[in-house]
Amino acid sequence: MTASDKSLQLVRVAAEAAADKLADDIIAYDVSDQLVITDAFLLCSASNDRQVRAIVDEIEERLRVEVHAKPVRREGEREGRWVLLDYLDIVVHVQHEEDRTFYALERLWKDCPAIALPESVTRVQAQRSRGAAGE
């Protein structure tokens, strides 16, 4: 089984929204073979709590406006360190970079296929990586 077209569309929109708010290390995994509860995970991180919240707000807004999707569950917003948005078809994890490093969700899902993200997302990530390397 693979992630549905609807799930892939949600991942693309959410990844673009995260990139627009300068999220770091945006990756997505097709977890449909491993989990019954969702098709895909989108992971991204930010350097501070305020940015985590801004990314979450942008993802929610874009998914609501562009694909008429609302999360059925939202957790962790008060602390602003790890916010989980559950859209049933996908689950979005926006983490403070320290929590992302500590929990290393990528290790848990590394055997799942990665979902290709839009070129606009990968281009922004590459530009930001080159900029950080030059500092």
Coordinates of C-alpha atoms in Angstrom, one line a residue:
M1 CA 0.0 0.0 0.0
T2 CA 1.2 3.5 -0.7
A3 CA 0.1 6.9 0.4
S4 CA -3.0 8.1 -1.3
D5 CA -3.1 11.0 -3.8
K6 CA -5.0 13.0 -1.2
S7 CA -2.2 12.4 1.4
L8 CA 0.5 13.4 -1.1
Q9 CA -1.4 16.6 -1.9
L10 CA -1.6 17.4 1.8
V11 CA 2.1 16.7 2.3
R12 CA 3.0 19.0 -0.6
V13 CA 0.9 21.9 0.6
A14 CA 2.1 21.5 4.2
A15 CA 5.8 21.3 3.1
E16 CA 5.4 24.4 1.0
A17 CA 3.8 26.3 3.9
A18 CA 6.6 25.2 6.2
A19 CA 9.3 26.2 3.7
D20 CA 7.6 29.6 3.4
K21 CA 8.1 30.1 7.1
L22 CA 11.7 29.0 6.9
A23 CA 11.3 25.6 8.6
D24 CA 14.5 23.5 8.6
D25 CA 15.0 19.9 7.5
I26 CA 11.6 19.3 6.0
I27 CA 11.2 15.7 5.1
A28 CA 8.2 13.4 4.6
Y29 CA 7.8 9.6 4.9
D30 CA 5.2 7.3 3.5
V31 CA 4.3 5.3 6.6
S32 CA 1.2 3.6 5.1
D33 CA 2.8 0.1 5.2
Q34 CA 3.8 0.5 8.8
L35 CA 0.8 2.3 10.3
V36 CA -2.9 1.9 9.9
I37 CA -3.8 5.3 11.4
T38 CA -2.1 7.5 8.7
D39 CA -0.5 7.5 5.3
A40 CA 2.4 10.0 5.8
F41 CA 4.5 11.9 8.3
L42 CA 5.8 15.4 7.6
L43 CA 8.7 16.5 9.8
C44 CA 10.3 19.9 10.1
S45 CA 12.0 22.0 12.7
A46 CA 12.6 25.5 13.8
S47 CA 15.2 27.3 16.0
N48 CA 12.8 28.8 18.5
D49 CA 9.3 28.4 20.0
R50 CA 7.9 31.5 18.1
Q51 CA 9.0 30.1 14.8
V52 CA 7.5 26.7 15.6
R53 CA 4.1 28.4 16.2
A54 CA 4.4 30.5 13.0
I55 CA 5.1 27.4 10.9
V56 CA 2.1 25.6 12.5
D57 CA -0.2 28.5 11.9
E58 CA 0.9 28.7 8.2
I59 CA 0.5 25.0 7.6
E60 CA -3.0 25.1 9.1
E61 CA -4.0 28.2 7.1
R62 CA -2.7 26.8 3.8
L63 CA -4.3 23.4 4.3
R64 CA -7.6 25.0 5.2
V65 CA -7.6 27.4 2.3
E66 CA -6.1 25.3 -0.4
V67 CA -7.4 21.8 0.3
H68 CA -10.2 22.5 2.8
A69 CA -8.6 20.4 5.5
K70 CA -8.7 20.9 9.2
P71 CA -6.7 19.0 11.8
V72 CA -8.8 16.5 13.8
R73 CA -6.2 16.9 16.6
R74 CA -3.6 19.4 17.6
E75 CA -1.2 18.7 20.4
G76 CA 1.7 20.6 22.0
E77 CA 0.8 24.1 21.0
R78 CA 1.0 25.6 24.5
E79 CA 4.7 24.6 25.0
G80 CA 5.6 25.4 21.3
R81 CA 8.4 22.9 21.3
W82 CA 6.8 20.0 19.4
V83 CA 3.4 20.6 17.8
L84 CA 1.6 17.6 16.2
L85 CA -1.1 18.3 13.6
D86 CA -3.2 15.2 12.8
Y87 CA -5.1 15.4 9.6
L88 CA -5.9 11.6 9.6
D89 CA -4.3 11.1 6.2
I90 CA -1.1 12.8 7.3
V91 CA 0.5 13.8 10.6
V92 CA 2.7 16.9 10.7
H93 CA 5.4 17.2 13.4
V94 CA 6.8 20.7 13.9
Q95 CA 9.6 20.5 16.4
H96 CA 12.1 22.8 18.1
E97 CA 15.4 21.8 16.7
E98 CA 16.7 20.6 20.1
D99 CA 13.7 18.3 20.4
R100 CA 14.1 17.1 16.8
T101 CA 17.7 16.1 17.6
F102 CA 16.8 14.5 20.8
Y103 CA 13.8 12.4 19.6
A104 CA 15.2 11.7 16.1
L105 CA 12.0 10.6 14.5
E106 CA 13.9 10.1 11.3
R107 CA 15.6 7.1 12.9
L108 CA 12.2 5.5 13.6
W109 CA 10.9 5.9 10.1
K110 CA 14.1 5.5 8.0
D111 CA 13.0 2.2 6.5
C112 CA 9.9 3.9 5.1
P113 CA 10.0 5.4 1.7
A114 CA 10.7 9.2 1.6
I115 CA 8.1 11.3 -0.2
A116 CA 9.5 13.6 -2.8
L117 CA 8.8 17.2 -1.9
P118 CA 8.0 20.0 -4.3
E119 CA 11.0 21.6 -6.1
S120 CA 10.1 24.9 -4.4
V121 CA 10.7 23.3 -1.0
T122 CA 14.0 21.6 -1.8
R123 CA 15.3 24.7 -3.6
V124 CA 14.6 26.9 -0.5
Q125 CA 16.2 24.3 1.8
A126 CA 19.3 24.1 -0.5
Q127 CA 19.7 27.9 -0.5
R128 CA 19.4 28.1 3.2
S129 CA 22.0 25.3 3.7
R130 CA 24.4 27.1 1.4
G131 CA 23.8 30.3 3.2
A132 CA 24.5 28.7 6.6
A133 CA 27.6 27.0 5.4
G134 CA 29.0 30.4 4.2
E135 CA 28.6 32.0 7.6

